[in-house]
mmCIF file of C-alpha atoms in Angstrom:
data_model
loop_
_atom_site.group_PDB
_atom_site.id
_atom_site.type_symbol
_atom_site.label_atom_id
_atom_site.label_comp_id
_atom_site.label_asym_id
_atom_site.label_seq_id
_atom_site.Cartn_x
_atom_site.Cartn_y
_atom_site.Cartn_z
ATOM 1 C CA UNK N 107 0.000 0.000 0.000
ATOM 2 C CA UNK N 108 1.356 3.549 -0.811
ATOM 3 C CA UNK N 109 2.569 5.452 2.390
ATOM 4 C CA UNK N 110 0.597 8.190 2.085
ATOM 5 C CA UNK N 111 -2.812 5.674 1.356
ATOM 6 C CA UNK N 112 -1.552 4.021 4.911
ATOM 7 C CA UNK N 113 -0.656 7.377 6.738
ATOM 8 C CA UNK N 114 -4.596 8.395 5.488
ATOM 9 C CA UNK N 115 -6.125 4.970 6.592
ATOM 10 C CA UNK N 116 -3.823 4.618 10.029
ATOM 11 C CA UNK N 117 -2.763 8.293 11.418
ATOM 12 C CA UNK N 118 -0.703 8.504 13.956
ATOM 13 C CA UNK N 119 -2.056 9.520 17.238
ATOM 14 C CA UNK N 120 -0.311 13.089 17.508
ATOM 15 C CA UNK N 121 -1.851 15.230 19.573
ATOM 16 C CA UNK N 122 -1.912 17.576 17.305
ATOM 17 C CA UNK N 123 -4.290 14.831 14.880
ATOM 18 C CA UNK N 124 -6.619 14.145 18.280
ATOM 19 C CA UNK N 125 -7.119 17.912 18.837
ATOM 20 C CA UNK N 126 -8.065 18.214 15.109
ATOM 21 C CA UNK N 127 -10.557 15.413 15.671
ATOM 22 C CA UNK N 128 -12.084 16.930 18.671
ATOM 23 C CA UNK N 129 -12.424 20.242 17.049
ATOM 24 C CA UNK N 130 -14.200 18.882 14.021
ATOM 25 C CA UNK N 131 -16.434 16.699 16.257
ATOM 26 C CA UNK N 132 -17.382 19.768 18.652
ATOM 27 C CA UNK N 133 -17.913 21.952 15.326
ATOM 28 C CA UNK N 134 -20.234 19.580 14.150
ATOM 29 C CA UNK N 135 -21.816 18.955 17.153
ATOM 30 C CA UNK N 136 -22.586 22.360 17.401
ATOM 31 C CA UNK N 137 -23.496 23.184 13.890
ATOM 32 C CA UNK N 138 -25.940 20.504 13.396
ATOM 33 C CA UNK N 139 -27.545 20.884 17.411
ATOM 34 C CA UNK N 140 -27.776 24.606 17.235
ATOM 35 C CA UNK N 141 -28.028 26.098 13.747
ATOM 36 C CA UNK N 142 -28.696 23.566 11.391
ATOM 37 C CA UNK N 143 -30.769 20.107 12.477
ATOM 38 C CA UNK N 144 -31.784 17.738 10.234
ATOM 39 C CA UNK N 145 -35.110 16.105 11.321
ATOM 40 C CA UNK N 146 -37.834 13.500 9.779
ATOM 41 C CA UNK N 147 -41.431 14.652 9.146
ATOM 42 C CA UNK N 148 -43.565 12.270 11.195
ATOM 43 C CA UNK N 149 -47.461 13.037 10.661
ATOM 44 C CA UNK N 150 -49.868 14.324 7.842
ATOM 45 C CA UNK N 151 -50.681 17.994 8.875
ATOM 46 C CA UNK N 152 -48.563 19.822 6.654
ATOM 47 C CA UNK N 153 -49.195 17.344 3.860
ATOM 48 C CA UNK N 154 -49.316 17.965 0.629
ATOM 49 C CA UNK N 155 -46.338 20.789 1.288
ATOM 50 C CA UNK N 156 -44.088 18.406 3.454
ATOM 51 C CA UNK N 157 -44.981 14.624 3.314
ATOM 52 C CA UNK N 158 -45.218 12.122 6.037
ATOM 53 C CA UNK N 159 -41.654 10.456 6.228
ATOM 54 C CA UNK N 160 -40.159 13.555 4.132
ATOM 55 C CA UNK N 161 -36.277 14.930 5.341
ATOM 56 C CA UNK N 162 -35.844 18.374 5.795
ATOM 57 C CA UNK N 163 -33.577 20.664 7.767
ATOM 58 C CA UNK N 164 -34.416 22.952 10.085
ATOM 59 C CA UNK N 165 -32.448 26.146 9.960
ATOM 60 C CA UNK N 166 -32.185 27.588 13.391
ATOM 61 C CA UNK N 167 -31.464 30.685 13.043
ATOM 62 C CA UNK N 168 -34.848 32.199 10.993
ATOM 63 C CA UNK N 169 -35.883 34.049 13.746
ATOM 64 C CA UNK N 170 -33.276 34.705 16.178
ATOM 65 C CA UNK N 171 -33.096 38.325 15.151
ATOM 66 C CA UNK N 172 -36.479 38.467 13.504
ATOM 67 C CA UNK N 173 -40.234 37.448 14.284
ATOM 68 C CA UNK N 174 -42.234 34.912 11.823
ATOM 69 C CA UNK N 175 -44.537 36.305 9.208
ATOM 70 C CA UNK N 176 -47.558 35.407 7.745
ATOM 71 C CA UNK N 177 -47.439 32.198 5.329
ATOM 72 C CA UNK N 178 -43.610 31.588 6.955
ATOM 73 C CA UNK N 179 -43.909 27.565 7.371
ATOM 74 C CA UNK N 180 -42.416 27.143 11.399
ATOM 75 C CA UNK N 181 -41.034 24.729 13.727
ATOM 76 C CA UNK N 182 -42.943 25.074 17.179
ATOM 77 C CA UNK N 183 -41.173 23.174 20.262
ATOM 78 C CA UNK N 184 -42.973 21.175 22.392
ATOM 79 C CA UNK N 185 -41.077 20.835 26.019
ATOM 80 C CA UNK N 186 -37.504 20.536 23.798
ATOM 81 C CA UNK N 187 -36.768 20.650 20.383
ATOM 82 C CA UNK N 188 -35.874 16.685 19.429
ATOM 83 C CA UNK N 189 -40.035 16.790 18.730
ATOM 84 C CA UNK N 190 -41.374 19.995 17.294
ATOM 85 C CA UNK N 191 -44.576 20.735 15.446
ATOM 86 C CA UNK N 192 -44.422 21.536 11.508
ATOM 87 C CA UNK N 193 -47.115 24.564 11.115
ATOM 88 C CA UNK N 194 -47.686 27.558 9.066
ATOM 89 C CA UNK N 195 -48.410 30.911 10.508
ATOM 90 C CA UNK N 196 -51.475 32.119 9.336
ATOM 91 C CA UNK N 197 -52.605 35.193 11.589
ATOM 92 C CA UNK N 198 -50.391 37.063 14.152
ATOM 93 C CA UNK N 199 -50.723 39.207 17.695
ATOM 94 C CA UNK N 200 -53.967 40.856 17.257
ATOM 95 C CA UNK N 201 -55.381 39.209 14.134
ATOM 96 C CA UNK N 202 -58.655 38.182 13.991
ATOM 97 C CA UNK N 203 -59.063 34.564 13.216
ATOM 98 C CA UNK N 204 -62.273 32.287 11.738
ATOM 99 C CA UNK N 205 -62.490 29.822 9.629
ATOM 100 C CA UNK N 206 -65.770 29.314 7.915
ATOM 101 C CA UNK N 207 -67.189 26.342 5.728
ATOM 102 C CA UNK N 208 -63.284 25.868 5.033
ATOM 103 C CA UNK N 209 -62.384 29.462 4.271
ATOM 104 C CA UNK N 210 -59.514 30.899 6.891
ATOM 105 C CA UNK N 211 -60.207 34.693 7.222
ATOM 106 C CA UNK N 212 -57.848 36.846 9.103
ATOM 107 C CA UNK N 213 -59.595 40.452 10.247
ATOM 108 C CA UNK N 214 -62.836 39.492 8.181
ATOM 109 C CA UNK N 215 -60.970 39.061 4.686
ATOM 110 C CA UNK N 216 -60.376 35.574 3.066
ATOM 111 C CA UNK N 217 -57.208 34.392 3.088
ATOM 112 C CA UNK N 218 -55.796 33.207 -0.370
ATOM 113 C CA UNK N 219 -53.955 29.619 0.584
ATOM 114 C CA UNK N 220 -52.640 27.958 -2.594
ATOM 115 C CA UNK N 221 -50.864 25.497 -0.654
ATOM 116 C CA UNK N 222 -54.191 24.066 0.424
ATOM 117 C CA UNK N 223 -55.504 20.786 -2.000
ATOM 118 C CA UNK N 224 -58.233 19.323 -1.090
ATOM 119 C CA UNK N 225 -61.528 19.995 0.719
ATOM 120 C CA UNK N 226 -62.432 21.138 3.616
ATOM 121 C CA UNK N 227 -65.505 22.129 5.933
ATOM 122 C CA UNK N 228 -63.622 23.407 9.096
ATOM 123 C CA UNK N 229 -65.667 25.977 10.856
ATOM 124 C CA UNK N 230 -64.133 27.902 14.042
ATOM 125 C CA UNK N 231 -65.576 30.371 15.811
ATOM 126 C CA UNK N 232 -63.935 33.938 15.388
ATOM 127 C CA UNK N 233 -60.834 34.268 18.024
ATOM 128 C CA UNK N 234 -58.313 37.303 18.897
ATOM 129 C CA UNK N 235 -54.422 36.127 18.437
ATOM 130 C CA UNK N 236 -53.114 37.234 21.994
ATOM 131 C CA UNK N 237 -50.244 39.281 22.720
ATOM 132 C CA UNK N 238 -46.438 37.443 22.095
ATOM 133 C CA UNK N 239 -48.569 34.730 20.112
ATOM 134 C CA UNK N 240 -48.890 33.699 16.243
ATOM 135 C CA UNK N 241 -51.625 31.619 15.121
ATOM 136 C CA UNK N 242 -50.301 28.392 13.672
ATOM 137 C CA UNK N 243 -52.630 25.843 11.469
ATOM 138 C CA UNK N 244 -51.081 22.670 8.947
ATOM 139 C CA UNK N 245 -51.521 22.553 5.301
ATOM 140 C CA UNK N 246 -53.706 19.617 5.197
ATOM 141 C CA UNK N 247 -57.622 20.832 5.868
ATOM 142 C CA UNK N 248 -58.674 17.356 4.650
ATOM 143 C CA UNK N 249 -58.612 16.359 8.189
ATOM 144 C CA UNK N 250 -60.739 16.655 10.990
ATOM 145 C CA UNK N 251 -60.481 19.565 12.663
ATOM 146 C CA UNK N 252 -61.191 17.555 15.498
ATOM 147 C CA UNK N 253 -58.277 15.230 14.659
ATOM 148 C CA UNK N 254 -55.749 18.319 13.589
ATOM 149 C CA UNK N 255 -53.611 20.245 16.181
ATOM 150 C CA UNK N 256 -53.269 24.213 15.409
ATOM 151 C CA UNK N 257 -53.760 26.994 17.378
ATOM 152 C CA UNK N 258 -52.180 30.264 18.725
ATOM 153 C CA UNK N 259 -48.748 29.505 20.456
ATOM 154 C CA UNK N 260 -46.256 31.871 22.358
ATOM 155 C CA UNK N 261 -43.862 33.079 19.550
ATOM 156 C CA UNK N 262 -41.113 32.180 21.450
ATOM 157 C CA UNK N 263 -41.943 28.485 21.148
ATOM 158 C CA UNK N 264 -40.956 29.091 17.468
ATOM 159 C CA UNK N 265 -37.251 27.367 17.061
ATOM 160 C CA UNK N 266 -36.823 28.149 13.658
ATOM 161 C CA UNK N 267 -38.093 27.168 9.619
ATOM 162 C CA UNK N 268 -37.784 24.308 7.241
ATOM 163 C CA UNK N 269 -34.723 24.948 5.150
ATOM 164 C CA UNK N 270 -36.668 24.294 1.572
ATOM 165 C CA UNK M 170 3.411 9.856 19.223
ATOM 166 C CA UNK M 171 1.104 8.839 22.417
ATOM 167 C CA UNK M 172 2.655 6.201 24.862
ATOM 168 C CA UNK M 173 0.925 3.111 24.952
ATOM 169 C CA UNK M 174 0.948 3.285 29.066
ATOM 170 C CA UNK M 175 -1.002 7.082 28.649
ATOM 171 C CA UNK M 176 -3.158 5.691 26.418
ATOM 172 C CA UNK M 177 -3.864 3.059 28.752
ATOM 173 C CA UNK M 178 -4.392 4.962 31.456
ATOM 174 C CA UNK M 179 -7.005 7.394 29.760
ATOM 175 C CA UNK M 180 -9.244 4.326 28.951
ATOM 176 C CA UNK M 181 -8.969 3.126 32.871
ATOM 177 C CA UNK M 182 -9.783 6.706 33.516
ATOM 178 C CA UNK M 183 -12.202 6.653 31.292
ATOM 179 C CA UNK M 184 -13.899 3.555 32.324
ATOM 180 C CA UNK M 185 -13.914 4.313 35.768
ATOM 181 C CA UNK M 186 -15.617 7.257 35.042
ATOM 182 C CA UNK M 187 -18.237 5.746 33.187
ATOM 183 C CA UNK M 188 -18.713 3.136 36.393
ATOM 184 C CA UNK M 189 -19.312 5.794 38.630
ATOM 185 C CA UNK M 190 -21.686 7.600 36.698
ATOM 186 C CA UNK M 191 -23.841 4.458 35.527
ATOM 187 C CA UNK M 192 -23.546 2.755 39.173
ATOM 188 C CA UNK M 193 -23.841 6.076 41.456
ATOM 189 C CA UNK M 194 -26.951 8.068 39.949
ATOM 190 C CA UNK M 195 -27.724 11.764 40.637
ATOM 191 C CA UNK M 196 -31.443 12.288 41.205
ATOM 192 C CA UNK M 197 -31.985 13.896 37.448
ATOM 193 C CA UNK M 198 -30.546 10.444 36.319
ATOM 194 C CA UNK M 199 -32.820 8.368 38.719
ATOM 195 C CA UNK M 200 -35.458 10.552 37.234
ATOM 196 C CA UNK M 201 -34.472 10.069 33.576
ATOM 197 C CA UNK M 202 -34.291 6.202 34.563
ATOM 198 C CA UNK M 203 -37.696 5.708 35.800
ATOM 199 C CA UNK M 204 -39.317 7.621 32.927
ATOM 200 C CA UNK M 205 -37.590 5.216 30.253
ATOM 201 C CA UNK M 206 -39.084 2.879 32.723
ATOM 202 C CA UNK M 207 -42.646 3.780 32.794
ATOM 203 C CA UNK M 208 -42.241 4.142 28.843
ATOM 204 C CA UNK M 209 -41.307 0.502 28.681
ATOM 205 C CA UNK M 210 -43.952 -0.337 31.017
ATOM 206 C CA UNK M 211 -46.690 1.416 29.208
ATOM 207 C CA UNK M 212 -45.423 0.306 25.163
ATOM 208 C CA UNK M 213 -47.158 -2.534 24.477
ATOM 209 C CA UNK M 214 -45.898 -4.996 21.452
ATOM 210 C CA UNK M 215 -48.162 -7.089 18.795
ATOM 211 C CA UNK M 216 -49.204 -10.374 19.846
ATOM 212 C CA UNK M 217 -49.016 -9.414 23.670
ATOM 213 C CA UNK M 218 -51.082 -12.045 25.465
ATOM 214 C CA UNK M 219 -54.058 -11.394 28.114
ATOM 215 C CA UNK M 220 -51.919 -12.417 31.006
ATOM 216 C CA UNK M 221 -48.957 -9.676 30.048
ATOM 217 C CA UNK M 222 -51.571 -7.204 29.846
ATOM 218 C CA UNK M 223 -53.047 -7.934 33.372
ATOM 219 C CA UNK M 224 -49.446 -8.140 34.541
ATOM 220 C CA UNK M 225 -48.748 -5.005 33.608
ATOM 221 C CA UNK M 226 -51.623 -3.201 34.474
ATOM 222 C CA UNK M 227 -50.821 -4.494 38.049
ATOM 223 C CA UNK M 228 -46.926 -2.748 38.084
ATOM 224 C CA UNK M 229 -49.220 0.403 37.859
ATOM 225 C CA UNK M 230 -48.077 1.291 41.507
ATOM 226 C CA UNK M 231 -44.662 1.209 40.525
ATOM 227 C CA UNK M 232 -45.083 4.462 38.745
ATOM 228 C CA UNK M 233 -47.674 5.813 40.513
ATOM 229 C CA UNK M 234 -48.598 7.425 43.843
ATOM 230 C CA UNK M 235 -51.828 6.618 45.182
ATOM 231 C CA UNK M 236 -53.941 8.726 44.436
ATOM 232 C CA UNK M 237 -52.809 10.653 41.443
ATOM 233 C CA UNK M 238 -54.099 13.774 40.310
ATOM 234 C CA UNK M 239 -54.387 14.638 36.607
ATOM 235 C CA UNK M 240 -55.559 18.238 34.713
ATOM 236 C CA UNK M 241 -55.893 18.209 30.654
ATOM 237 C CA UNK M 242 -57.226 21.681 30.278
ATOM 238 C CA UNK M 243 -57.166 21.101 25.905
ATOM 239 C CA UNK M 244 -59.935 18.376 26.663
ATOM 240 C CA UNK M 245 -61.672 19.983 29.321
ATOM 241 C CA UNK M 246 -60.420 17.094 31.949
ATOM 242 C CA UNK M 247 -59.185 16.767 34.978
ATOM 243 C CA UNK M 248 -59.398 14.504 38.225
ATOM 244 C CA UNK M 249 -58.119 11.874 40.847
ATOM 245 C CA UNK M 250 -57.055 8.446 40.077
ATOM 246 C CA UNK M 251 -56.041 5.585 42.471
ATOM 247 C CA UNK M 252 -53.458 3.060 40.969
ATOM 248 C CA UNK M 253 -56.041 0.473 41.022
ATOM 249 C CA UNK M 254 -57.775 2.598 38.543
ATOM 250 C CA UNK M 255 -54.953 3.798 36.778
ATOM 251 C CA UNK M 256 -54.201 -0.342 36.541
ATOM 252 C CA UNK M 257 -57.871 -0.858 34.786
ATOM 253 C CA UNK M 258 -57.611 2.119 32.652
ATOM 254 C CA UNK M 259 -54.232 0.655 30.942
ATOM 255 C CA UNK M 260 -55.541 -2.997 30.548
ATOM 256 C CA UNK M 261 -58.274 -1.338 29.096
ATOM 257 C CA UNK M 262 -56.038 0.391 27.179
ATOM 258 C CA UNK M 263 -53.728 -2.165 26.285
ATOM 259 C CA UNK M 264 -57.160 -4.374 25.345
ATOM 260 C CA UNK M 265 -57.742 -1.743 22.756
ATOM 261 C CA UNK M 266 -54.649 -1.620 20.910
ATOM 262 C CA UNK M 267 -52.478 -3.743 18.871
ATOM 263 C CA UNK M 268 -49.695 -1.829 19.467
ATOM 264 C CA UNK M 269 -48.764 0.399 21.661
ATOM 265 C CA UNK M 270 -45.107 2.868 21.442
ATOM 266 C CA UNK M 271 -44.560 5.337 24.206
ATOM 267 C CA UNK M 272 -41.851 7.802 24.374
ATOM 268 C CA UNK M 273 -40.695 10.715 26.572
ATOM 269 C CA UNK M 274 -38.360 13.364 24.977
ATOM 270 C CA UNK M 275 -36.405 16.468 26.345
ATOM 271 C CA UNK M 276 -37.126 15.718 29.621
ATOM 272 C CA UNK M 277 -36.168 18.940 31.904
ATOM 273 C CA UNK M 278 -36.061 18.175 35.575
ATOM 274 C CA UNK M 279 -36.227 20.891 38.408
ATOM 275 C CA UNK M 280 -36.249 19.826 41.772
ATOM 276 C CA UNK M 281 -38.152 21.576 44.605
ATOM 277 C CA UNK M 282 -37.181 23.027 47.691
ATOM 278 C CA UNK M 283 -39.597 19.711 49.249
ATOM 279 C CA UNK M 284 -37.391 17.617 46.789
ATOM 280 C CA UNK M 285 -39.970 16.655 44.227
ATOM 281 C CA UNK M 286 -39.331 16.614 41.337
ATOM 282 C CA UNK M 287 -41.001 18.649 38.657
ATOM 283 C CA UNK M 288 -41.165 16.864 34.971
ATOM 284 C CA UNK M 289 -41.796 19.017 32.168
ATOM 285 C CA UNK M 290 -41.378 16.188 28.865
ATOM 286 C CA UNK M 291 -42.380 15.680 25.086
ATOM 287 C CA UNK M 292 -44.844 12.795 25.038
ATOM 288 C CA UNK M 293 -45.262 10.745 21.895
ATOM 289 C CA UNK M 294 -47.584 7.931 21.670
ATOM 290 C CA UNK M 295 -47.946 5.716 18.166
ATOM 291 C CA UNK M 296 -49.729 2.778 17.374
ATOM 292 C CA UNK M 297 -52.677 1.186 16.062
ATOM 293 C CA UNK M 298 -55.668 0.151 17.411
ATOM 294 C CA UNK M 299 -57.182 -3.525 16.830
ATOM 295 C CA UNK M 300 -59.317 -2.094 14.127
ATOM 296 C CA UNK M 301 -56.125 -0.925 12.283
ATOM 297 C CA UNK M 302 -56.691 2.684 12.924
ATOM 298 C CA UNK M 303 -53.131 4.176 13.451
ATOM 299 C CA UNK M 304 -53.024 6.427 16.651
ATOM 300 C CA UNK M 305 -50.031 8.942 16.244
ATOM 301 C CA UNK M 306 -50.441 12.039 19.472
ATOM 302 C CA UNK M 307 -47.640 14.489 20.742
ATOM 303 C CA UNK M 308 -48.515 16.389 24.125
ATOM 304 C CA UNK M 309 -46.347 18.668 26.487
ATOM 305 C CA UNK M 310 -46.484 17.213 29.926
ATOM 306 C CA UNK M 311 -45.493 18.526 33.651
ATOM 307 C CA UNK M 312 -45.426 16.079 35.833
ATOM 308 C CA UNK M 313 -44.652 16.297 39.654
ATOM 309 C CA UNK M 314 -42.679 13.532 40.826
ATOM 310 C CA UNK M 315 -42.055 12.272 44.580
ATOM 311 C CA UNK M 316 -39.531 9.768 46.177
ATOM 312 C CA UNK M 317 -41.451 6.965 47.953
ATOM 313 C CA UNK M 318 -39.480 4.235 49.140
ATOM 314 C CA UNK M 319 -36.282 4.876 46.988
ATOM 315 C CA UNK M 320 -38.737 5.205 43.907
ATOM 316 C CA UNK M 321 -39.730 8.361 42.209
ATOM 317 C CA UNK M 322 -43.415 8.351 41.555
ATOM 318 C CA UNK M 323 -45.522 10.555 39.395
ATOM 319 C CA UNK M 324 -48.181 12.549 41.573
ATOM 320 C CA UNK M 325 -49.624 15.141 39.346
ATOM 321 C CA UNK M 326 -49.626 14.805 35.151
ATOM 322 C CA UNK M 327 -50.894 18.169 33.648
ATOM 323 C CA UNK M 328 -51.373 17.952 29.921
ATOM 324 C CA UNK M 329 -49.857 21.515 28.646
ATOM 325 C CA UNK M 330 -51.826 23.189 25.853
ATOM 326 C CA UNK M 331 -49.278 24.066 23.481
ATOM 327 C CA UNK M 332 -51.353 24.881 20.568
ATOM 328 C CA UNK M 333 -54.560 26.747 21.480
ATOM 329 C CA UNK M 334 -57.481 26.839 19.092
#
């Protein structure tokens, strides 16, 4: 075997090579636990944007000097961030929210949602989005609206966005 | 180059250090322990026979204090359970489903100035029920947990609404 094909396949434990390996390990430690995370999609909601079983990343830092918009697609933590919910925000702090025979309206105007396929029925009494909150709902209104969680969460339960 | 010998002696290091922390707990591990316990306890696999099932509905006072005390404002729910009933509910449970997969995630433990212990954890629950309908729910939960006996116990389960229609 050529000497430099061994010294690649068998280093020699410098210190200097064990520091390197460290630093790359804690680099990507940190990259991948605190900016960028790659996660599974586990559960219909968002479906047909992001499919059950789909891969995405989830790119931290969306909103660490900024607050979500409306239509921004977010990640909403539960007690951590290993399980997160995949929603899109449709109304924010002070909105006024309804949906009626399937329509979402925010402040009495219909929302235009091409992302949604599919029918839907839902009907939802009109609420207030309170202060520090957004007003989160999946893609997929195919679903019960018994059977689909949405709703208006603190903002700062929002970890970050879907990367595409 | 390392030296063999230093090299040795990190892995000793290294193992003994492992041994103390897997033999010789702290209370967050003892914590983290009995909630990958009562996970275990509560999955249930396919083909699990009548007499598991009754088994493990009676190992409900192994996670439980008696009584328990449980709030679900998102349902409108709330109440008092003993572990006898907590033991029927989950064979009743367990009678209902084919399968059964429980799991806690990002537990964060804070221990009181009474030393309980309060839980605040991801729970995920999949499976399918006999009919084939798949059951797939993700909740907050805060528990409050006591030592009783050299076990920690859940007392109180509140069901956090994280998402508020």
């Amino acid at each position: 075997m050529d000497t430099r094909m061994r010294a690649f396949l068998f280093p020699t434990l410098t210190p200097a090579f064990v520091l390197r390996v460290l630093a790359v390990a804690a680099a990507t430690y940190l990259f991948f636990g605190f900016v960028c995370t790659p996660f599974v999609i586990r559960g219909k909601s968002m479906e047909p944007t992001y499919r059950d079983g789909g891969f995405n990343v989830l790119w931290k830092p969306a909103y660490w000097f900024s607050s979500p918009s409306r239509g921004d697609v977010v990640a909403v933590r539960l007690a951590g961030d290993r399980v997160v919910y995949l929603k899109r925000v449709v109304a924010l702090t002070g909105d006024l929210v309804t949906f009626q025979d399937g329509t979402l309206k925010v402040n009495g105007r219909a929302v235009d949602e091409p992302y949604v396929q599919g029918p839907c029925g839902w009907n939802l009494p009109e609420r207030e989005v309170e202060q520090g909150q957004v007003y989160v709902v999946g893609d997929n209104r195919s679903m019960p609206i018994e059977e689909h969680d949405f709703g208006q969460t603190s903002v700062r339960r929002v970890v970050g966005s879907p990367l595409w | 180059m390392v030296s063999r010998n230093r090299l040795f002696a990190a892995l000793g290091l290294l193992l003994l250090a492992w041994g103390l922390w897997y033999f010789f707990p702290t209370r967050q591990r003892q914590v983290k322990r009995q909630l990958k316990a009562i996970a275990s306890w509560a999955t249930k696999d396919p083909g699990e026979g009548a007499l598991s099932a009754v088994q493990a509905a009676r190992r409900a006072k192994e996670f439980f204090s008696d009584p328990c005390s449980w709030t679900a404002d998102a349902f409108d729910l709330s109440g008092r359970v003993s572990t006898e009933e907590i033991g029927r509910y989950v064979f009743a449970a367990r009678s209902r489903f084919d399968s059964l997969s429980i799991k806690f995630y990002d537990p964060i433990i804070d221990f009181q100035g009474d030393g309980s212990a309060l839980v605040t954890a991801t729970l995920r629950v999949q499976g399918a029920q006999r009919d084939g309908e798949p059951i797939n729910e993700t909740h907050e939960i805060r528990c409050v947990m006591d030592k009783e006996d050299g076990t920690w116990l859940i007392k109180k389960v509140t069901v956090v609404e994280v998402l508020k229609k």
